[in-house]
N, CA, C and O atoms as a MOPAC input file, in Angstrom:
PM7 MOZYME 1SCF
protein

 N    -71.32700 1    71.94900 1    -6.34400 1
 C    -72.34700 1    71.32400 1    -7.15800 1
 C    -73.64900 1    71.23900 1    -6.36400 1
 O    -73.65500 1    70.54000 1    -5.35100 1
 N    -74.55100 1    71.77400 1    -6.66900 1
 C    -76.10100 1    71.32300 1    -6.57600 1
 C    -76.01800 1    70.36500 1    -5.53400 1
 O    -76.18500 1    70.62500 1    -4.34300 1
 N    -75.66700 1    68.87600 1    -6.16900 1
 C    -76.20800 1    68.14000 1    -5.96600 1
 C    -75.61900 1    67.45600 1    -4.61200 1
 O    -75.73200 1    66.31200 1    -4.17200 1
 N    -74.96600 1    68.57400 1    -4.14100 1
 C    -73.76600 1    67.81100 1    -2.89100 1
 C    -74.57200 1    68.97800 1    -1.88100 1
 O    -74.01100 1    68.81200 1    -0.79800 1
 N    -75.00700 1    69.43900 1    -1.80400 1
 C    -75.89400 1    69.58800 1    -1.27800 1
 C    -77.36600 1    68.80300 1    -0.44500 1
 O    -77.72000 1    68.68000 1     0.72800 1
 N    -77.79200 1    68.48800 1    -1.47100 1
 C    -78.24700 1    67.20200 1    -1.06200 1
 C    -77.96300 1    65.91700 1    -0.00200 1
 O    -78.67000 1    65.46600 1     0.89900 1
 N    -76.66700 1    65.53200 1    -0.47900 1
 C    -76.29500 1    64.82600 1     0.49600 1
 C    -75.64400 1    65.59100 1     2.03700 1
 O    -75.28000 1    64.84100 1     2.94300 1
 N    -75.54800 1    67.15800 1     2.20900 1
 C    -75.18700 1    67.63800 1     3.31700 1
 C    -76.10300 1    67.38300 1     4.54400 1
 O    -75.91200 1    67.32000 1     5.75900 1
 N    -77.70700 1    67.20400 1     3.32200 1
 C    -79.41000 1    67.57500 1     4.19900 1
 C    -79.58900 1    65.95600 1     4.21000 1
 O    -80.53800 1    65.59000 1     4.90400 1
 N    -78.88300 1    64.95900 1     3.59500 1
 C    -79.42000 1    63.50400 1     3.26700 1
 C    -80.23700 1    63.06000 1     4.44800 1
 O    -81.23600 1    62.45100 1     4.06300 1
 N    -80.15500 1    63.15500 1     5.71500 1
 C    -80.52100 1    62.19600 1     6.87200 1
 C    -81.70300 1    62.85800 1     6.85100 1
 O    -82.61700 1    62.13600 1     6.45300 1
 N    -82.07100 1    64.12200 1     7.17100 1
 C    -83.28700 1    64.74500 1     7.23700 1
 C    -84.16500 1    64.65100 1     5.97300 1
 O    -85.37900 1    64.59200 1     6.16500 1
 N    -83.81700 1    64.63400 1     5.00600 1
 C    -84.56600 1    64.76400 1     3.80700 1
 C    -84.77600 1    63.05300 1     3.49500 1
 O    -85.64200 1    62.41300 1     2.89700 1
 N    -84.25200 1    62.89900 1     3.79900 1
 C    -84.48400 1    60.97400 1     3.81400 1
 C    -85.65300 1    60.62500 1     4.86900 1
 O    -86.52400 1    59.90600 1     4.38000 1
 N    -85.86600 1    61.02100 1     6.33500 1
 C    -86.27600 1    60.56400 1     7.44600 1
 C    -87.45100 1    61.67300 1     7.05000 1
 O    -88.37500 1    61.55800 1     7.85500 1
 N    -87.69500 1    62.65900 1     6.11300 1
 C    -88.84900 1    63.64500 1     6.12100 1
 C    -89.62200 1    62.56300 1     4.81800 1
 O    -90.73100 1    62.04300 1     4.94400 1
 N    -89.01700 1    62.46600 1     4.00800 1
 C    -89.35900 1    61.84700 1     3.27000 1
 C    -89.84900 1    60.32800 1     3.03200 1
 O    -90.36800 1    59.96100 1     1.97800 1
 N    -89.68200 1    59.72500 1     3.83300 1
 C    -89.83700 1    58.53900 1     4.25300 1
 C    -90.74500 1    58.58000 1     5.52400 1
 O    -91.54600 1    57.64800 1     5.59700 1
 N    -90.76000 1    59.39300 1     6.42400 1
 C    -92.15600 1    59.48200 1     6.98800 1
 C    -93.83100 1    59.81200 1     6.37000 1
 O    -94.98000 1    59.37300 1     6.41700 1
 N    -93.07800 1    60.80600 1     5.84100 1
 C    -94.26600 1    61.27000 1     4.80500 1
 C    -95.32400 1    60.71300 1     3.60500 1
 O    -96.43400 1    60.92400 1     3.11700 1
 N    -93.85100 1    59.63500 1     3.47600 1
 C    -94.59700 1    58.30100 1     2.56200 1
 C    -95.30300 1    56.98500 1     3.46600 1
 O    -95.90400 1    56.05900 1     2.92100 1
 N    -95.17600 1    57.06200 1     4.37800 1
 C    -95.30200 1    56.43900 1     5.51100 1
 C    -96.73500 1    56.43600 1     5.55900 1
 O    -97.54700 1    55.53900 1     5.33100 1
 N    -96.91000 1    57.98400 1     6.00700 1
 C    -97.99700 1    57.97300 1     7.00600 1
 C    -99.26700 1    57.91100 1     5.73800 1
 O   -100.36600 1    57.45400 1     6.05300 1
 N    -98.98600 1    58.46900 1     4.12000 1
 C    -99.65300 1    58.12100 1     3.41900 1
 C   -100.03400 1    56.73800 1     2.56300 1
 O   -100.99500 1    56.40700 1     1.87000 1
 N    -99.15400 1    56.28900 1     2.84800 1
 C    -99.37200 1    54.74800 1     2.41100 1
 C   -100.58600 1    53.79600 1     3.59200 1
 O   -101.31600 1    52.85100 1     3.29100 1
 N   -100.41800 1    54.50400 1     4.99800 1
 C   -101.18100 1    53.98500 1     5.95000 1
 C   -102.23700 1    54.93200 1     6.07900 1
 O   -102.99800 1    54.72200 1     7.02400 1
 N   -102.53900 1    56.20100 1     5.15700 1
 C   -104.28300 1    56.60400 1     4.87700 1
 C   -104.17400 1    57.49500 1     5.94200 1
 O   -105.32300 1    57.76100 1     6.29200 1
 N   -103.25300 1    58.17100 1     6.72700 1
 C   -103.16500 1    59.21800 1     7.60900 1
 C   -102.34200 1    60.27000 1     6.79500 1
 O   -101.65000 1    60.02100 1     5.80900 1
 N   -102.57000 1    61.67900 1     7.47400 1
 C   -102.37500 1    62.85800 1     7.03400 1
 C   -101.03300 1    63.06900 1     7.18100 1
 O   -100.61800 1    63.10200 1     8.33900 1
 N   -100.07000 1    63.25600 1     6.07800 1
 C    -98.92300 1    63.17500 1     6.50300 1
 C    -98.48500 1    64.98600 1     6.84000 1
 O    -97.60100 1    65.67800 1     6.33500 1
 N    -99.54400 1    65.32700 1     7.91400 1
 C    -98.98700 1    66.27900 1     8.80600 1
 C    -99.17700 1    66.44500 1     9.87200 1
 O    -98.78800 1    67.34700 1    10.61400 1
 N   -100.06100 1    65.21600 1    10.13200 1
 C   -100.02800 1    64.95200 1    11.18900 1
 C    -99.61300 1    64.05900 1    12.15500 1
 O    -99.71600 1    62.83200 1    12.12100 1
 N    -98.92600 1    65.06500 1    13.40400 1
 C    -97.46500 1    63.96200 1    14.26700 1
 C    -97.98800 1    62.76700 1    14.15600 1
 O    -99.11400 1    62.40800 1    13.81000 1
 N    -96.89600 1    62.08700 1    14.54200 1
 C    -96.69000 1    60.93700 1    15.13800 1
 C    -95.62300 1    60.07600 1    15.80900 1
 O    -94.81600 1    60.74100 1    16.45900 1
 N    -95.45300 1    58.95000 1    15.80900 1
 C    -94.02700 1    58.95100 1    16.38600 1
 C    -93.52500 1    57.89000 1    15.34500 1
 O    -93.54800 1    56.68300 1    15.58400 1
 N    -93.00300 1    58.51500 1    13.99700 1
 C    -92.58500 1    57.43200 1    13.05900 1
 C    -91.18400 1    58.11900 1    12.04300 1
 O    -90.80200 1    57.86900 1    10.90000 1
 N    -90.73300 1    59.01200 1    13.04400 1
 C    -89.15400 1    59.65800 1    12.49700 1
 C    -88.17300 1    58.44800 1    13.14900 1
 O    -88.50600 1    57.57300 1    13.94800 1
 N    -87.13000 1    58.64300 1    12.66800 1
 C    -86.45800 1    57.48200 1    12.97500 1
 C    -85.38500 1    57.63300 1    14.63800 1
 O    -84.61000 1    56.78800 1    15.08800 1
 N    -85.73800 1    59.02200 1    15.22500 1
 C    -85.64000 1    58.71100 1    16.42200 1
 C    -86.38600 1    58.00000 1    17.39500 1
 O    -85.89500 1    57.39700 1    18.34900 1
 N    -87.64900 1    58.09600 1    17.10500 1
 C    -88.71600 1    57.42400 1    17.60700 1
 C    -88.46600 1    55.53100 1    17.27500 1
 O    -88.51400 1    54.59900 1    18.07700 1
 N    -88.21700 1    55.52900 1    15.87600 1
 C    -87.81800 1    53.79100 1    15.68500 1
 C    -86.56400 1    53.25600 1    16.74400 1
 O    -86.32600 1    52.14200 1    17.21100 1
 N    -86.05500 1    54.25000 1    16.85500 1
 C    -84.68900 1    53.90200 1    17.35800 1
 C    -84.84400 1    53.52200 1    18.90900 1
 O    -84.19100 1    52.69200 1    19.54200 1
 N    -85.71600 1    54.21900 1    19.28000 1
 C    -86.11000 1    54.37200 1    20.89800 1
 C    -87.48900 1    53.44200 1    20.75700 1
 O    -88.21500 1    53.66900 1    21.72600 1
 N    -87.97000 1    52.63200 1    20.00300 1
 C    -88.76000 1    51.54700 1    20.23300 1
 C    -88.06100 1    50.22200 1    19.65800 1
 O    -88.35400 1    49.04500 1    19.86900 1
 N    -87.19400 1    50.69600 1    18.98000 1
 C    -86.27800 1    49.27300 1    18.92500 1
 C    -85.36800 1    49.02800 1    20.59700 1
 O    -84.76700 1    47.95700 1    20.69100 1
 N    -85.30800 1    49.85200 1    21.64300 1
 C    -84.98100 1    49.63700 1    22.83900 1
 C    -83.49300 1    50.48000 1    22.38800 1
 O    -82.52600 1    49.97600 1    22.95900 1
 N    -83.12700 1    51.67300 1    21.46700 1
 C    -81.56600 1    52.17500 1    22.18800 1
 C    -82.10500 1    53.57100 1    23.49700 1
 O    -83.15400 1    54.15900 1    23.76000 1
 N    -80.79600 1    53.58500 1    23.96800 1
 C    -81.69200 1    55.09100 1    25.07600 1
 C    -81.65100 1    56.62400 1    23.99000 1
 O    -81.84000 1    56.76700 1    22.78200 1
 N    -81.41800 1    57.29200 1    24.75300 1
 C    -81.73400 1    58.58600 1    23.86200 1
 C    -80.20800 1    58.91400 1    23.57600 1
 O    -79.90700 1    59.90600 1    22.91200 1
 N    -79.29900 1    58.09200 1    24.07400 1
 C    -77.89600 1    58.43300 1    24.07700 1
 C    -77.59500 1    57.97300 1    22.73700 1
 O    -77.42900 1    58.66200 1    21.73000 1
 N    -77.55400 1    56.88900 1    22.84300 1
 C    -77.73000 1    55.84600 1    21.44200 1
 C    -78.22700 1    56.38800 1    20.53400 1
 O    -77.55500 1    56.85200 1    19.61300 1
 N    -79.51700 1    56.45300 1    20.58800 1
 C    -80.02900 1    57.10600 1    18.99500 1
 C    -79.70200 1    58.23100 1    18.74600 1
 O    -79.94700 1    58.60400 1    17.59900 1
 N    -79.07500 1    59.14900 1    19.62400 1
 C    -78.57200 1    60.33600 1    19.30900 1
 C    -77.01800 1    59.73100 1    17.97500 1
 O    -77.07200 1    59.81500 1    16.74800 1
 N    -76.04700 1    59.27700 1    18.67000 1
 C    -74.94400 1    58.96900 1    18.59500 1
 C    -75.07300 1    58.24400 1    16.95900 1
 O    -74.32000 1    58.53900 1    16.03000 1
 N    -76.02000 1    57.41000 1    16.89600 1
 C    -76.94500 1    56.76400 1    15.60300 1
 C    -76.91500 1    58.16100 1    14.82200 1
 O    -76.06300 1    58.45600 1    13.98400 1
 N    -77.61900 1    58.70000 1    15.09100 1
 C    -78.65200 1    59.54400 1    14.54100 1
 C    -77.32800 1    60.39000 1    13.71400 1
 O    -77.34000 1    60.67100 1    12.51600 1
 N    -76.35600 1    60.66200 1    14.56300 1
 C    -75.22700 1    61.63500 1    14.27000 1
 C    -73.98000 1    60.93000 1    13.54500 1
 O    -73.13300 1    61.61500 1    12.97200 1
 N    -73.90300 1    59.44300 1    13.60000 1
 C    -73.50000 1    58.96000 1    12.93300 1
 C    -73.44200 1    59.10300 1    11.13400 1
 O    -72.63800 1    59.53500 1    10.30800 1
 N    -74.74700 1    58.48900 1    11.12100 1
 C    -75.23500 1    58.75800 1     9.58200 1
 C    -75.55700 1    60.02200 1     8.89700 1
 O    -75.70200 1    60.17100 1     7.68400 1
 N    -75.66900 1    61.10700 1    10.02400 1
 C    -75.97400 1    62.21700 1     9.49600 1
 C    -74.56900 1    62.70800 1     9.14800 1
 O    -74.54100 1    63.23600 1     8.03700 1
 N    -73.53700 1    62.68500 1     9.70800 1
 C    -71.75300 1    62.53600 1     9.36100 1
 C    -71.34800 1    61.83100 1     7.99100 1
 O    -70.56600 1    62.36200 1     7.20300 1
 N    -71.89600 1    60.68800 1     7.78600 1
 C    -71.33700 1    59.93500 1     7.07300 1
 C    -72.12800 1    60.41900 1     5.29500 1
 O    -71.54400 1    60.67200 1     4.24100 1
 N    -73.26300 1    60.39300 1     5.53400 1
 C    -73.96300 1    60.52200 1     4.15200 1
 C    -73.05000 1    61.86500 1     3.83500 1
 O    -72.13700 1    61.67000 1     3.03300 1
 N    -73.17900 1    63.15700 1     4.34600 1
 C    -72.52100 1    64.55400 1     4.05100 1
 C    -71.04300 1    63.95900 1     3.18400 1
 O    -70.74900 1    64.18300 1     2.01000 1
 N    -70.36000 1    63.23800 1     4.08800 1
 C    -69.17800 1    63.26100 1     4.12200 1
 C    -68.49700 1    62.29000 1     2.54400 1
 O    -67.55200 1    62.60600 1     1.82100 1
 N    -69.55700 1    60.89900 1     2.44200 1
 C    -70.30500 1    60.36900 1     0.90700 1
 C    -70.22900 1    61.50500 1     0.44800 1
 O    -69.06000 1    61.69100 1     0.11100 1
 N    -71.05200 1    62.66500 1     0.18200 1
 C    -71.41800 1    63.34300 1    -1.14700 1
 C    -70.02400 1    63.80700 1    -1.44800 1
 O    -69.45500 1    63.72900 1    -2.53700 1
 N    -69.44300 1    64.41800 1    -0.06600 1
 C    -68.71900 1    65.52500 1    -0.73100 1
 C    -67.32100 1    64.66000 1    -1.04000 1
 O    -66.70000 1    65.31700 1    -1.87600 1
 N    -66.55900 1    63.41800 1    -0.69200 1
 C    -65.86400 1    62.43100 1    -1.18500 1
 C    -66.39600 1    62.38600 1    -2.73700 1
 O    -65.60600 1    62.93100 1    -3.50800 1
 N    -67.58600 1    61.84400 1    -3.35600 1
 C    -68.06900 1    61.90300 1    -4.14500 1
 C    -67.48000 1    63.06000 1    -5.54900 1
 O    -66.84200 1    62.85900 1    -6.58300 1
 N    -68.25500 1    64.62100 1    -4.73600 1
 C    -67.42600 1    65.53100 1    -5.26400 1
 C    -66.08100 1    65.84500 1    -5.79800 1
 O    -65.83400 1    66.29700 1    -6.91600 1
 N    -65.32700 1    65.57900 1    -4.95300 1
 C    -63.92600 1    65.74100 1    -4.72900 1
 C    -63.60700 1    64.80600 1    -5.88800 1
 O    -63.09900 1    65.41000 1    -6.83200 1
 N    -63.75200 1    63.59900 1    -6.06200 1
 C    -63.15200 1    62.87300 1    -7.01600 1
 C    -63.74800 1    63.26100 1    -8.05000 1
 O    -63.57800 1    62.42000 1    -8.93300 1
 N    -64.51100 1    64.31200 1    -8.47700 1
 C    -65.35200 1    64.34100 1    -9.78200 1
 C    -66.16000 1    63.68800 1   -10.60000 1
 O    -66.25200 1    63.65800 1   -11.82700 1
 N    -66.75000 1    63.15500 1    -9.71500 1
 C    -67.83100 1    62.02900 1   -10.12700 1
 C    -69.15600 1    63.19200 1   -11.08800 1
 O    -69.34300 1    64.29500 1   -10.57500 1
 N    -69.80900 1    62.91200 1   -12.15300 1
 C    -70.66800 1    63.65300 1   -12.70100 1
 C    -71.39600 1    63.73500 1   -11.75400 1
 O    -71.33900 1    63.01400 1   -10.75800 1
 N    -72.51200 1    65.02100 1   -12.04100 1
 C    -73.66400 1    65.06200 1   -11.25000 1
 C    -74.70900 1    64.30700 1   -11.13000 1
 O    -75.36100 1    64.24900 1   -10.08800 1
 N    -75.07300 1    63.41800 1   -12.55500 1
 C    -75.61200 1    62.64700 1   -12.71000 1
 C    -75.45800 1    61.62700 1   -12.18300 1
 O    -76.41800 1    60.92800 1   -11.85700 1
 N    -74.22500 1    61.28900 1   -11.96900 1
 C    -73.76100 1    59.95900 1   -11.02700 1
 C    -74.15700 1    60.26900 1    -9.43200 1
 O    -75.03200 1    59.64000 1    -8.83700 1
 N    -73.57800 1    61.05500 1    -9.00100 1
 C    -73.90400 1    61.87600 1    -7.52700 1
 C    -75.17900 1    61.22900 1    -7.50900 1
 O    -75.46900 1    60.30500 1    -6.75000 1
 N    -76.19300 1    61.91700 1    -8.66200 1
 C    -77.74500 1    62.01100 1    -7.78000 1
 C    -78.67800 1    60.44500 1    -8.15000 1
 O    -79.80800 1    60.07400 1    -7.83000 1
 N    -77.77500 1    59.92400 1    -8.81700 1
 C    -78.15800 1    58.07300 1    -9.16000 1
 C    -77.88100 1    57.59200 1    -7.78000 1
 O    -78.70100 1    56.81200 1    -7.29700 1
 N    -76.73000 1    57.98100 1    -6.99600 1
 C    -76.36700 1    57.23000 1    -5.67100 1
 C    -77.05700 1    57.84100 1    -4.85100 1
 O    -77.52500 1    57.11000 1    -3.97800 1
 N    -77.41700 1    59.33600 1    -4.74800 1
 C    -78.55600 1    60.01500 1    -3.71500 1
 C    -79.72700 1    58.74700 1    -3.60600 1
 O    -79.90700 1    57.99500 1    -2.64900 1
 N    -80.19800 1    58.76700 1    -4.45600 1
 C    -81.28400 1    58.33700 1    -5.10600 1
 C    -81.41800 1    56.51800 1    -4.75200 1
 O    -82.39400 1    56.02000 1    -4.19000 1
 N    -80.15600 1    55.71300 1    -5.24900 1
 C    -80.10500 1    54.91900 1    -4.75700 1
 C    -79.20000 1    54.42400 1    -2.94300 1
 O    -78.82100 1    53.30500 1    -2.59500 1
 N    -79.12500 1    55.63000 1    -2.23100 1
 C    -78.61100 1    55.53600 1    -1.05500 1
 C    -80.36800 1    55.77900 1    -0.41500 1
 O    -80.67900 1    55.24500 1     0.64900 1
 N    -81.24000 1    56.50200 1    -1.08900 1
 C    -82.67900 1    56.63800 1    -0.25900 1
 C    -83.57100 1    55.59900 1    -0.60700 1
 O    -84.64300 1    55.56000 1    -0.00300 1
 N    -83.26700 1    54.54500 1    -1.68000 1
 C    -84.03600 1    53.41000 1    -1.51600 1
 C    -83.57500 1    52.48000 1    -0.66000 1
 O    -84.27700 1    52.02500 1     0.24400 1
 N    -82.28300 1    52.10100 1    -0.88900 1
 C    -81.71100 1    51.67900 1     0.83400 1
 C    -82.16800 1    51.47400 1     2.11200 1
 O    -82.39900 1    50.47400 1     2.79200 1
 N    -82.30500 1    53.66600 1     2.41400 1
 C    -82.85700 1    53.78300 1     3.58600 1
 C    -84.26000 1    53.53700 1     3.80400 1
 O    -84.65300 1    53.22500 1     4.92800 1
 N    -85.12800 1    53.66000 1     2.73100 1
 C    -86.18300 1    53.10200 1     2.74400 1
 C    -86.35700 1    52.01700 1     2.88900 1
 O    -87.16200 1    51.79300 1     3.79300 1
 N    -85.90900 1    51.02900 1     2.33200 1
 C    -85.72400 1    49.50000 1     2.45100 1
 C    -85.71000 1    49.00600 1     3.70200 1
 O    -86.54100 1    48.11700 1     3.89100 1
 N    -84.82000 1    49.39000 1     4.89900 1
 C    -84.11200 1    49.40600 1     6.39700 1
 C    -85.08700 1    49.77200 1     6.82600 1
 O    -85.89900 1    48.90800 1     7.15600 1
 N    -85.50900 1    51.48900 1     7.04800 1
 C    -86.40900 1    51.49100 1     7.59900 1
 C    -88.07200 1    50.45900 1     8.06500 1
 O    -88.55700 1    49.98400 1     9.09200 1
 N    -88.50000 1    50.55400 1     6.34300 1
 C    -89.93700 1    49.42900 1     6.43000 1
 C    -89.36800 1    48.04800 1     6.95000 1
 O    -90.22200 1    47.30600 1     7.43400 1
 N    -88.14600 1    47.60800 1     6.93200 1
 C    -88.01100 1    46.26300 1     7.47300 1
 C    -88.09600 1    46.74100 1     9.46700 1
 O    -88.84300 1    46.24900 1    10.31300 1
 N    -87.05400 1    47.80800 1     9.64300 1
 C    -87.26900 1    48.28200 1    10.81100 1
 C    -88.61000 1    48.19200 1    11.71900 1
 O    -89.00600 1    47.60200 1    12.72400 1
 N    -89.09300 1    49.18000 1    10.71200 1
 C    -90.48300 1    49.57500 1    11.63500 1
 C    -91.67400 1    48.22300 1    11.33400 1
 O    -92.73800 1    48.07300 1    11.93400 1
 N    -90.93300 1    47.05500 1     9.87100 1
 C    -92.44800 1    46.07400 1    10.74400 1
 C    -91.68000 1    45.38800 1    11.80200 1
 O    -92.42500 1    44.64500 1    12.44100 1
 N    -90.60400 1    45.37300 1    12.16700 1
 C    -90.03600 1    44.68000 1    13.58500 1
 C    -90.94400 1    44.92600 1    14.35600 1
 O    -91.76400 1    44.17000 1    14.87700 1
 N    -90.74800 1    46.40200 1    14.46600 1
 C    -91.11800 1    47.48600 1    15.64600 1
 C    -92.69000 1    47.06800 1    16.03200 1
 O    -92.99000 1    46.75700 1    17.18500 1
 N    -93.84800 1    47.10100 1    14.73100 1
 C    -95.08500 1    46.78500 1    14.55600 1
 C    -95.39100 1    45.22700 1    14.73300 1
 O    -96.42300 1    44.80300 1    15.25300 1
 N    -94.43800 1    44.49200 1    14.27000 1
 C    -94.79300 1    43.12700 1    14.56000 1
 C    -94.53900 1    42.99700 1    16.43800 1
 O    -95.07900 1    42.00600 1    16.93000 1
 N    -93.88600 1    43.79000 1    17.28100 1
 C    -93.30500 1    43.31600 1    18.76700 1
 C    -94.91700 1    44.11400 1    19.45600 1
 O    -95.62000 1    43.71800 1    20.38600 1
 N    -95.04800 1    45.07300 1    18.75400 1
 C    -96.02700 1    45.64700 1    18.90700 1
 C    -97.56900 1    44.50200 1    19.60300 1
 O    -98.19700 1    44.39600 1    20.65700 1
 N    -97.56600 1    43.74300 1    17.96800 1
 C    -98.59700 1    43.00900 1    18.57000 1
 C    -98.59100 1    41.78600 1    18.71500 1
 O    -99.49800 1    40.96200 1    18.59600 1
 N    -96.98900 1    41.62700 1    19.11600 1
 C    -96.90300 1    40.22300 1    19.92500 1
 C    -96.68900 1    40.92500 1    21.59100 1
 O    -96.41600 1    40.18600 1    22.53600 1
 N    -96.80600 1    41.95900 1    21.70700 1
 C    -96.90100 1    42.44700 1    23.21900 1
 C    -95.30900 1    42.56800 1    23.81900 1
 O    -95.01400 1    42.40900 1    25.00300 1
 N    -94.74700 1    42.75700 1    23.17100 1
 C    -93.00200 1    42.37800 1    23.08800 1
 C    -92.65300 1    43.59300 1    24.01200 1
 O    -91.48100 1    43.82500 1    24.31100 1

């Protein structure tokens, strides 16, 4: 199905997508770098590069592994891409709470 697909790419297409809304909501070019992918959050929330790897590979395991569970039981497609959909407001949600941590330690000098 299509739509299990989707969830194979979920972590990247989530973390592309959510930067991208990012950097336009804050009036910058969303092509141009910065450090606001969620390895970068991860490594200013204080994990090492071991950690956010292990993070990073975590969820990128787990969402895939969601869709295609998903699949397997025959869930419609329509259902599939309601939970895509509501698994990336989620991550959106986490993230912006994340990164005003990150921005609030910022300018308490943390």
């Amino acid at each position: 199905q299509p739509v299990t697909a989707l969830y194979i790419a979920s972590l990247p297409l989530f973390d592309m997508t959510f930067t991208v809304l990012r950097r336009v909501a804050r009036g910058t070019s969303p092509f141009r770098p910065d450090r606001s992918h969620i390895h970068h959050l991860l490594q200013d929330l204080g994990f090492s590069d071991v950690s956010a790897l292990l993070i990073i590979l975590g969820f990128g395991t787990l969402f895939p592994l969601f869709g295609l569970q998903l699949s397997i039981t025959g869930a419609s497609e329509q259902f599939q891409f309601f939970i895509f959909l509501f698994c990336f407001a989620i991550y959106c949600f986490a993230m912006n709470k994340a990164w005003k941590k990150v921005d609030q330690r910022d300018i308490l000098g943390q």
